[in-house]
Tab-separated table of C-alpha atoms and ligand atoms in Angstrom:
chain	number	residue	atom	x	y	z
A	7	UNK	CA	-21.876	-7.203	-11.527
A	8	UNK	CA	-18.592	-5.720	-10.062
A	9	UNK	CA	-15.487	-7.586	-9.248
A	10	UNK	CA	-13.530	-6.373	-6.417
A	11	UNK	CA	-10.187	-7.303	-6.817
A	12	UNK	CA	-6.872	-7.764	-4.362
A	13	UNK	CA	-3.728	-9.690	-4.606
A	14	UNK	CA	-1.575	-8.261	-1.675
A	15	UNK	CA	-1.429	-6.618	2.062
A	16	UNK	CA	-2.185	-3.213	1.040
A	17	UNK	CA	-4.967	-3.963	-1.837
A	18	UNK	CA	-6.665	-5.682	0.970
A	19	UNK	CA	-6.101	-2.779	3.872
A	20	UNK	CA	-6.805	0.018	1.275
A	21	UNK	CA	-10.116	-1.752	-0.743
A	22	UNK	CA	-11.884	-3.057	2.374
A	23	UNK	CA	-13.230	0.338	2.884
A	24	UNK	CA	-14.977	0.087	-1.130
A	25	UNK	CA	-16.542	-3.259	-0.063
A	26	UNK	CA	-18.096	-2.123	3.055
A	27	UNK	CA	-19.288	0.683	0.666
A	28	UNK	CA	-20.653	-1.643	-1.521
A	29	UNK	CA	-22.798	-3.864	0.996
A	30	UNK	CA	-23.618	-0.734	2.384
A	31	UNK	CA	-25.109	0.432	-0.362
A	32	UNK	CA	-26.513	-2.513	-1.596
A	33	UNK	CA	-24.556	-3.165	-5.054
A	34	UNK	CA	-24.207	-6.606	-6.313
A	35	UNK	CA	-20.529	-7.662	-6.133
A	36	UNK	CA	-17.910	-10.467	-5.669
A	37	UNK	CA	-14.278	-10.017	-4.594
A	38	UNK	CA	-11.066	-12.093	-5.893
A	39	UNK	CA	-7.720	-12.691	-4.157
A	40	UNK	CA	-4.527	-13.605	-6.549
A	41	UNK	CA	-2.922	-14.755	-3.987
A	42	UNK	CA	0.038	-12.681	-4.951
A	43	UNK	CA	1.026	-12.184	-1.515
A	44	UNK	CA	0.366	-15.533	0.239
A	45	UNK	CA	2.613	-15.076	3.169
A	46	UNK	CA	0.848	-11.587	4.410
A	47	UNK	CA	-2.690	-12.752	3.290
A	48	UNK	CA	-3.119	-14.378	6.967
A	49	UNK	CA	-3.035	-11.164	8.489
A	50	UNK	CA	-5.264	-8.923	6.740
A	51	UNK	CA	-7.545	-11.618	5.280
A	52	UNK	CA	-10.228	-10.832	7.852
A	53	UNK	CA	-10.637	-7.308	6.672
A	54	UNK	CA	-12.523	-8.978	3.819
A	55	UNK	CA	-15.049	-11.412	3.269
A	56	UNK	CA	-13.923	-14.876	2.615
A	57	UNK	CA	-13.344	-14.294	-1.432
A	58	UNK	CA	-15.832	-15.378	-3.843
A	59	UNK	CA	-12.825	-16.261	-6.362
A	60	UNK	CA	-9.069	-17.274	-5.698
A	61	UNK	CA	-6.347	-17.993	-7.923
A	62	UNK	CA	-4.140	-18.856	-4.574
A	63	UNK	CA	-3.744	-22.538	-5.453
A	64	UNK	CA	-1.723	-21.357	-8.922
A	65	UNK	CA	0.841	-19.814	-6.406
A	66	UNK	CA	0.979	-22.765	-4.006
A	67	UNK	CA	3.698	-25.461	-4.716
A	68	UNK	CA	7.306	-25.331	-5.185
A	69	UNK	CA	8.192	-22.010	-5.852
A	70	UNK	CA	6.428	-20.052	-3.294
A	71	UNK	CA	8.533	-16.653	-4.320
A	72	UNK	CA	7.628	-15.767	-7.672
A	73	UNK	CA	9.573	-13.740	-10.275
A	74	UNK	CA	7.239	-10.471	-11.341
A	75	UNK	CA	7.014	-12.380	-14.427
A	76	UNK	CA	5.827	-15.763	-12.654
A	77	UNK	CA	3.357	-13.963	-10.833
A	78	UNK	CA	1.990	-11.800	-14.243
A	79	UNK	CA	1.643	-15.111	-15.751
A	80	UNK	CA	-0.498	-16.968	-13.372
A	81	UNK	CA	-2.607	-14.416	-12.945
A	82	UNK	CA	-3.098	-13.715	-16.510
A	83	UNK	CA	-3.763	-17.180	-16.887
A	84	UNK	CA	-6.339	-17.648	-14.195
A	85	UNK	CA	-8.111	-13.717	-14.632
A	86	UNK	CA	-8.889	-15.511	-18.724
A	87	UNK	CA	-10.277	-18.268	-17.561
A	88	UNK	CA	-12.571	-16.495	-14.704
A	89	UNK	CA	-13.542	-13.669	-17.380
A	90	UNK	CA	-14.611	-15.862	-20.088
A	91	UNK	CA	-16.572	-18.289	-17.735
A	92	UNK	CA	-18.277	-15.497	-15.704
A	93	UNK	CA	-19.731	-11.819	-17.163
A	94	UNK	CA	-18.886	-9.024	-14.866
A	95	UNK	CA	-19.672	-5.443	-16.145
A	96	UNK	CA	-16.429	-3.299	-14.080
A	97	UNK	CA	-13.259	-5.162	-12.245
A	98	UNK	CA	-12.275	-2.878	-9.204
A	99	UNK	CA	-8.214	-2.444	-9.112
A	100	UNK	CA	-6.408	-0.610	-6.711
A	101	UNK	CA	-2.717	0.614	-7.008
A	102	UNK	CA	0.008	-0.215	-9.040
A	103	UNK	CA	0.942	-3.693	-8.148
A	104	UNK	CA	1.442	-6.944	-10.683
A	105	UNK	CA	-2.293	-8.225	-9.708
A	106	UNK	CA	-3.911	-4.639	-10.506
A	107	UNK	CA	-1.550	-4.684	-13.791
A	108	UNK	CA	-2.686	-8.059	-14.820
A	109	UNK	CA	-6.347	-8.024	-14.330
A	110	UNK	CA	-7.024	-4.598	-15.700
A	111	UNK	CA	-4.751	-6.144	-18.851
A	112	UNK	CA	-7.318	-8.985	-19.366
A	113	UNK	CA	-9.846	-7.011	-18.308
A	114	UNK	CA	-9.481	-4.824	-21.285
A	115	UNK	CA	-9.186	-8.366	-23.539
A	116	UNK	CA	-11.958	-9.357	-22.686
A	117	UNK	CA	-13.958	-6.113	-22.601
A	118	UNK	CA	-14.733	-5.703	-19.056
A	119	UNK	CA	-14.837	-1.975	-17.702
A	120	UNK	CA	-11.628	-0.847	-15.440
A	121	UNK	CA	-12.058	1.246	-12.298
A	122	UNK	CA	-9.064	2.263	-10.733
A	123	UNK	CA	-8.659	3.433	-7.450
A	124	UNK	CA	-5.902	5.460	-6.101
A	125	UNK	CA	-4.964	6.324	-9.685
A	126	UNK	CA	-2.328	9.145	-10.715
A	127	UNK	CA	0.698	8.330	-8.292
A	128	UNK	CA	3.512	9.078	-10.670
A	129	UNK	CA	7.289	9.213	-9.028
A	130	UNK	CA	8.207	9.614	-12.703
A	131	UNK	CA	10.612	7.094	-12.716
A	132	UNK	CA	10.703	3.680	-13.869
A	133	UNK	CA	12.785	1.688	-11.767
A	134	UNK	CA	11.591	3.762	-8.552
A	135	UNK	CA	9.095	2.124	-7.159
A	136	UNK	CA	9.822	-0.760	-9.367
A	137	UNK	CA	7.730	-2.190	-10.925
A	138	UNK	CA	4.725	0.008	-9.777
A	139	UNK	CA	5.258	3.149	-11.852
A	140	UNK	CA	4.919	1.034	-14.928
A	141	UNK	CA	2.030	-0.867	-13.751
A	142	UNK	CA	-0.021	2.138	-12.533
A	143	UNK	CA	0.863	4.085	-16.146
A	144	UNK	CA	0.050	1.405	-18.073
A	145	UNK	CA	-3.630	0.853	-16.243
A	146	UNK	CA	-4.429	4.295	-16.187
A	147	UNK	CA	-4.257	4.067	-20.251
A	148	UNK	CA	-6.928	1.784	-20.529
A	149	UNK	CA	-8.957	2.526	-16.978
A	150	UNK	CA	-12.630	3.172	-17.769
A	151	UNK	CA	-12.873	5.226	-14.020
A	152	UNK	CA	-10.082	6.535	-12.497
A	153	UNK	CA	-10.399	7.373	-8.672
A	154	UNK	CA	-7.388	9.920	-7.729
A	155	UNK	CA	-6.904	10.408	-4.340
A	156	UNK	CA	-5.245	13.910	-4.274
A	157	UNK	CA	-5.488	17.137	-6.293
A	158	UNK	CA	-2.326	16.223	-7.627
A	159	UNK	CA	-3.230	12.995	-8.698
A	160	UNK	CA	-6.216	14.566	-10.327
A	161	UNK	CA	-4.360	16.685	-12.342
A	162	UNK	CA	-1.451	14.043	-13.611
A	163	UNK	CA	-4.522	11.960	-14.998
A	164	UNK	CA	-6.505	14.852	-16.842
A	165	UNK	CA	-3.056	16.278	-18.256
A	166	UNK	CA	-2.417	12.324	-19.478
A	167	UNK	CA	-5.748	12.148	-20.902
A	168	UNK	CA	-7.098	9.440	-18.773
A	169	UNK	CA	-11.131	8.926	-18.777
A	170	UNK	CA	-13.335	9.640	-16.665
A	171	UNK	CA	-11.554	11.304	-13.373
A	172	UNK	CA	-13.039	11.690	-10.241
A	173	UNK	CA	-11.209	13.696	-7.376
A	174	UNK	CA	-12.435	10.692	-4.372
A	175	UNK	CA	-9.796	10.941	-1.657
A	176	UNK	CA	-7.248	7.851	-0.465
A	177	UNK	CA	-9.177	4.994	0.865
A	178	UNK	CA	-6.613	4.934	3.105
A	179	UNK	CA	-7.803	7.774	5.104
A	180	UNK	CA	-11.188	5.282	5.489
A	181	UNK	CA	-9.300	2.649	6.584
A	182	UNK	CA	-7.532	4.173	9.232
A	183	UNK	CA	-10.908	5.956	10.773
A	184	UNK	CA	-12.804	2.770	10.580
A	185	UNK	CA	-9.771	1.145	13.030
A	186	UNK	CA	-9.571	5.045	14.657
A	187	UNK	CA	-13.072	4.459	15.563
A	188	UNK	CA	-13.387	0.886	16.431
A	189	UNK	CA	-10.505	0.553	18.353
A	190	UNK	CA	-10.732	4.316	19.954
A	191	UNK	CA	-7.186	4.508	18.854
A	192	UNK	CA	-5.931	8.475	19.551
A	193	UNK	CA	-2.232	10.263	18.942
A	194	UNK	CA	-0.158	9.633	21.801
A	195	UNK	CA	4.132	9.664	21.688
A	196	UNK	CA	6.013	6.723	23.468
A	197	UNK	CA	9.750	6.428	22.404
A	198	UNK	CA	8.399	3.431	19.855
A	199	UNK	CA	9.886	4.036	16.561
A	200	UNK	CA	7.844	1.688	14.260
A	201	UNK	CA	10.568	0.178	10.840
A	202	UNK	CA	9.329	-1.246	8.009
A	203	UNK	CA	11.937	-1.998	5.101
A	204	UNK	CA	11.360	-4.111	2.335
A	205	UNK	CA	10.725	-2.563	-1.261
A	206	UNK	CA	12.018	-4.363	-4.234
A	207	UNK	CA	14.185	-1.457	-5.342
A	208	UNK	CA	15.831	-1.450	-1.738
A	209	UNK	CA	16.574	-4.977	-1.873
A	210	UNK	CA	20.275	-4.457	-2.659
A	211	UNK	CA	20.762	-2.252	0.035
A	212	UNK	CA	18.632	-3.643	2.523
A	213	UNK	CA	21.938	-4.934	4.074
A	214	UNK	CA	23.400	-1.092	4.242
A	215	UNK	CA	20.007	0.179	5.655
A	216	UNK	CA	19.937	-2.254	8.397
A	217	UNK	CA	23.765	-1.335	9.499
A	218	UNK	CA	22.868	2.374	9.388
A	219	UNK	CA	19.354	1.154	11.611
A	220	UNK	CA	22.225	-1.057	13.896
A	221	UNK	CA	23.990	2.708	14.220
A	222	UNK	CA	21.175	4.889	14.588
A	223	UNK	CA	19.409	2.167	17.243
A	224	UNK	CA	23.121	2.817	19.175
A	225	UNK	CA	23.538	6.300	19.085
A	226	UNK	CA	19.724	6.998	20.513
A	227	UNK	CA	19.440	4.400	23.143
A	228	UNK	CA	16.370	5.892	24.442
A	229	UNK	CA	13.729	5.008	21.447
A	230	UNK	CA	12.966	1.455	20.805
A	231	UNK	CA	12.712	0.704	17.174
A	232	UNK	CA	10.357	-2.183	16.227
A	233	UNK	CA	10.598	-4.143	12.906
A	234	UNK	CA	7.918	-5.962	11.801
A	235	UNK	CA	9.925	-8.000	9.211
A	236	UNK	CA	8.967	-8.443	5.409
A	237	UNK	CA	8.960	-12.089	5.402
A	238	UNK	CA	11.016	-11.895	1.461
A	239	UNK	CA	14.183	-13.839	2.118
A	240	UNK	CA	16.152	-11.104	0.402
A	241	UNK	CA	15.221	-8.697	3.692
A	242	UNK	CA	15.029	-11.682	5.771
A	243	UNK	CA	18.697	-13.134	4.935
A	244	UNK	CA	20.136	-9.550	6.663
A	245	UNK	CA	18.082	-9.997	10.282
A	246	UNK	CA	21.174	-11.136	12.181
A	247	UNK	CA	22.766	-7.544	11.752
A	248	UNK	CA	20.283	-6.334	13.738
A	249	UNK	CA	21.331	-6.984	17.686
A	250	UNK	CA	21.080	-3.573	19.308
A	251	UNK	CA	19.618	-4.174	22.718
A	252	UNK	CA	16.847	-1.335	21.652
A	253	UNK	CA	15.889	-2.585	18.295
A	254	UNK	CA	13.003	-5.493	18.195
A	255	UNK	CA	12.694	-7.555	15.330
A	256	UNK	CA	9.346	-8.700	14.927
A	257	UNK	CA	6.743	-10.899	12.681
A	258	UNK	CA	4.502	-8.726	10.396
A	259	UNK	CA	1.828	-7.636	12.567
A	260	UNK	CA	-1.754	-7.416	11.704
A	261	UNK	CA	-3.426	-3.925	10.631
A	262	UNK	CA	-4.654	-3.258	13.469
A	263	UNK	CA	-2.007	-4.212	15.172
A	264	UNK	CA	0.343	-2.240	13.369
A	265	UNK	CA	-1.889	0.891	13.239
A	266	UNK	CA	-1.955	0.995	17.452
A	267	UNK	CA	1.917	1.057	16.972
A	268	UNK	CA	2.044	4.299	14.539
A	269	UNK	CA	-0.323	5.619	16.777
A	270	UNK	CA	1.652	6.102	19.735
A	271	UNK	CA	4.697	6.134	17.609
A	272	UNK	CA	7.803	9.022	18.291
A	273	UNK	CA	8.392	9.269	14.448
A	274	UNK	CA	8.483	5.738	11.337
A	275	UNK	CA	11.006	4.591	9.473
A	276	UNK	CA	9.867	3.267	6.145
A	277	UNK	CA	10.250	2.610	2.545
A	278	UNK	CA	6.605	1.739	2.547
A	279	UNK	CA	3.393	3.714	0.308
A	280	UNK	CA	0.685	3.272	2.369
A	281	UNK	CA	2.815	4.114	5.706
A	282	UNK	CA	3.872	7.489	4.357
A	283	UNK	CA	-0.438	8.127	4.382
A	284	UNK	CA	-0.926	6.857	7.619
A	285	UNK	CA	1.679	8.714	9.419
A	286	UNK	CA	-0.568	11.912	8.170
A	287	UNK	CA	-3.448	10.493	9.602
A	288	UNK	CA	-2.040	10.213	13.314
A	289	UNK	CA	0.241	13.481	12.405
A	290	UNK	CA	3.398	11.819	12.730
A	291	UNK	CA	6.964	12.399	10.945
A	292	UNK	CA	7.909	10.387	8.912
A	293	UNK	CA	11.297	9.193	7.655
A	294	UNK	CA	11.566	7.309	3.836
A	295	UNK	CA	13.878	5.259	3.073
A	296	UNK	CA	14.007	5.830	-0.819
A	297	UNK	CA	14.988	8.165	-2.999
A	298	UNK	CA	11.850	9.164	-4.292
A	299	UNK	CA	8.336	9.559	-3.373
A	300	UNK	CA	4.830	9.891	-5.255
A	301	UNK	CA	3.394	10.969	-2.249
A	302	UNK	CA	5.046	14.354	-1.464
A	303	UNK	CA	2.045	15.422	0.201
A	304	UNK	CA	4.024	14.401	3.164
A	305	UNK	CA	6.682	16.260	2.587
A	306	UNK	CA	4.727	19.319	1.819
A	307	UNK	CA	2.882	19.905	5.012
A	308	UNK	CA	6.531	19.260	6.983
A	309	UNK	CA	5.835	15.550	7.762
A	310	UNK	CA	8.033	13.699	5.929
A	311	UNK	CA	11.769	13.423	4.693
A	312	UNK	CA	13.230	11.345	2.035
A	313	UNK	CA	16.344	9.895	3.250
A	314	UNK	CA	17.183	6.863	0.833
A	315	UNK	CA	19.842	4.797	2.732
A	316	UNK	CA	21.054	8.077	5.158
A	317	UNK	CA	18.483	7.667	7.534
A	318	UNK	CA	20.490	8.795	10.534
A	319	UNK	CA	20.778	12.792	9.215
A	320	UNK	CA	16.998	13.099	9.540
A	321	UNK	CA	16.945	11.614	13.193
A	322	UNK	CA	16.799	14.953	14.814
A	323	UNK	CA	14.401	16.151	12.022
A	324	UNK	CA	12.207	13.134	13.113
A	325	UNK	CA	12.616	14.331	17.201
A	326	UNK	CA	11.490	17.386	16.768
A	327	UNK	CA	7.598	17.770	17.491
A	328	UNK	CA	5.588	17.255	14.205
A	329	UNK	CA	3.728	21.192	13.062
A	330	UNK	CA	0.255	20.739	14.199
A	331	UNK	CA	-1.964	19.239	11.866
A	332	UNK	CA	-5.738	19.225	10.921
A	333	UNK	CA	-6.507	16.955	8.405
A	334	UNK	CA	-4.883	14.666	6.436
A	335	UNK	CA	-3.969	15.546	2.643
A	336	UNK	CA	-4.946	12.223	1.846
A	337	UNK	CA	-8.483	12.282	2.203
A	338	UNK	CA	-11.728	12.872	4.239
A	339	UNK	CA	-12.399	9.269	5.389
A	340	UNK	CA	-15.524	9.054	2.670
A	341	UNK	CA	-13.668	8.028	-0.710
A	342	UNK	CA	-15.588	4.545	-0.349
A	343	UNK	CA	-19.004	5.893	-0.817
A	344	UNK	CA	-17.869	8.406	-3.192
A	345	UNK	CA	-16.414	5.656	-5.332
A	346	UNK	CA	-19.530	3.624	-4.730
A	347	UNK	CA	-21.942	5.702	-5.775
A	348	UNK	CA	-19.931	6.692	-9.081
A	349	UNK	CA	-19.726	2.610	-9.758
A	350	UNK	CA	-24.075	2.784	-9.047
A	351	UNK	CA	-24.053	5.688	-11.537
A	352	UNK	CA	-25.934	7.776	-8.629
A	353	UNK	CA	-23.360	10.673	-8.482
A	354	UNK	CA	-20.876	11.681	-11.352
B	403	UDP	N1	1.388	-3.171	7.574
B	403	UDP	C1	0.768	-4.065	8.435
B	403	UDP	N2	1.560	-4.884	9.180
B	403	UDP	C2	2.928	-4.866	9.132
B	403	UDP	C3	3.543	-3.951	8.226
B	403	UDP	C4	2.748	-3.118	7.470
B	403	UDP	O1	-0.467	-4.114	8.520
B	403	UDP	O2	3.563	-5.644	9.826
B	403	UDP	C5	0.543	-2.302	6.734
B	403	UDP	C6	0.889	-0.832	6.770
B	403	UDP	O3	0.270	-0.178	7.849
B	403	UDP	C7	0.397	-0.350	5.407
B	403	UDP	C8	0.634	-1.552	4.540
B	403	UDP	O4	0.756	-2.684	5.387
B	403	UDP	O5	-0.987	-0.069	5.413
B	403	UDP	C9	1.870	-1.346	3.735
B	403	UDP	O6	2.114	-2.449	2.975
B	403	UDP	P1	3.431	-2.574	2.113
B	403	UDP	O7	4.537	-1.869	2.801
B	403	UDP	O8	3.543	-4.025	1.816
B	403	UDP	O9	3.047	-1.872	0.745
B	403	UDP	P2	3.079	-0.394	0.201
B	403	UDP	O10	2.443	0.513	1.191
B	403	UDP	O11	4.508	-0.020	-0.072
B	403	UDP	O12	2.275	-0.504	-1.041
């Protein structure tokens, strides 16, 4: 039996692809949410089945923002409990985040198998993202299948002598052409500049990055910059500094809600993963708002630019038409099957 397991937003947008794989081809499985993120779960929790397993009601009560700690904890706690009172022969992890972390940990313990997808990511730096680059080292030392989504990825898990690599492609890529398809989305450019900022390691400067948004939203009155806001009170505290007439301040938006928005988008602003991967997939330009990336596939084929907090010298990078594009380096839009049918042993 396989557990599929998610804990926040982009677990859920970037596994629903492997369960559709899964019913598709006809492997038993159950799925588990965390509840790590409970504010964001609204939105994306019809993506997925209603979960067979949910540790939500340890994260309900008083403290409804956890410490990374309080979080690791809980779901420690809970992942013991549901491994020792239920046999499954492979947990299914994705990313780098405290829920993948934690259940691959007891996982191991308790001598369930590890497959990891979108394994290899490395920024090579510890406190950037924080705490994902120690989460996603630490699984990929006890992972029983590792899933890399690029070439590069590939390569940073063979060199590290991780087990079992497969070159599968970012789910992501999946996820995007089943909403490309269903909602007949297609590249168009508006003036809409799509903003998401809300990364731990940018919470101290989230109040600097929303002045220089203030500046840049002044000096280009003719794009309208949308913010679908993070709802963590250490991004939301800094929302009154935003009052351009041209800037919109939004709720998170659901998926595909937000992918119709990149779609037709001029250029993004982000300190997001998974955005950086979608903005290849409707070839758009991309501007990141952190110092580092572990996706520089974006940067490579002339799509993306790492700012950190001076967003406004890579505005009239961003105007410029994107170079034409083909294909995403992210993927092929069949990574779910190909990890399915390594998890059903039918391909290697
Ligand atoms: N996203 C969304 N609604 C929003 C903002 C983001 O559906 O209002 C999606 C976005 O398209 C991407 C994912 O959420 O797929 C990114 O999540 P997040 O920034 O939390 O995590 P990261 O990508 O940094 O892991």
């Amino acid at each position: 039996m396989i557990l599929i397991a998610y804990g926040t937003r982009p677990e859920i947008i970037k596994l629903f692809p492997v369960v559709n794989a899964l019913v598709e081809r006809g492997l038993p499985h159950r799925t588990l949410f965390t509840g790590q993120h409970t504010d964001l779960y609204e939105d994306v929790k019809d993506l997925v089945p209603p979960p067979d397993f949910s540790f939500a009601d340890s994260f309900t009560g008083e403290q409804k923002h956890n410490t990374l700690g309080g979080s690791y904890v809980k779901i420690c706690r809970a992942a013991e409990a549901l491994y020792t009172r239920q046999r499954f022969d492979t947990v299914v992890v994705q990313g780098d985040t405290t829920t993948a972390w934690a259940l691959s940990q007891m996982a191991f313990y308790n001598g369930v198998r590890i497959a990891h997808v979108e394994a290899g990511l490395r920024s090579y730096d510890l406190m950037n993202p924080y705490p994902e680059e120690l989460n996603r080292t630490l699984i990929t030392q006890i992972a029983d299948y590792n899933f890399a989504p690029t070439r590069r990825a590939f390569e940073i898990l063979v060199r590290s002598g991780a087990r079992n690599v497969h070159l599968v492609g970012n789910t992501i890529v999946d996820a995007v052409d089943y909403f490309k398809k269903t909602l007949r989305l297609t590249t168009a450019v508006t003036p809409l500049v799509p903003v998401t900022l809300h990364r731990r390691e940018n919470h101290a400067i989230i109040e600097d990055l929303f002045r220089e948004l203030e500046r840049i939203a002044t000096k280009y009155r003719k794009l309208k910059f949308v913010l679908p806001i993070h709802p963590n009170p250490h991004v939301r505290k800094h929302r009154h500094l935003l009052t351009a007439a041209n800037i919109q301040v939004i709720d998170p938006v659901g998926y595909p809600e937000m992918l119709r928005m990149i779609s037709c988008a001029a250029f993004l602003i982000t300190d997001s993963g998974g955005i950086q991967e979608e903005a290849t997939c409707f070839n758009k330009k991309v501007i990141i708002a952190r110092e580092t990336t572990e996706r520089p596939e974006v940067l490579e084929i002339g799509l993306g630019r790492i700012a950190g907090r001076n967003m406004e010298k890579a505005i009239e990078w961003a105007c410029d038409p994107p170079p034409s594009l083909k294909a995403s380096p992210y993927g092929d839009g069949r990574a779910a099957f190909r990890i399915a049918d390594i998890l059903s042993g039918e391909a290697s």
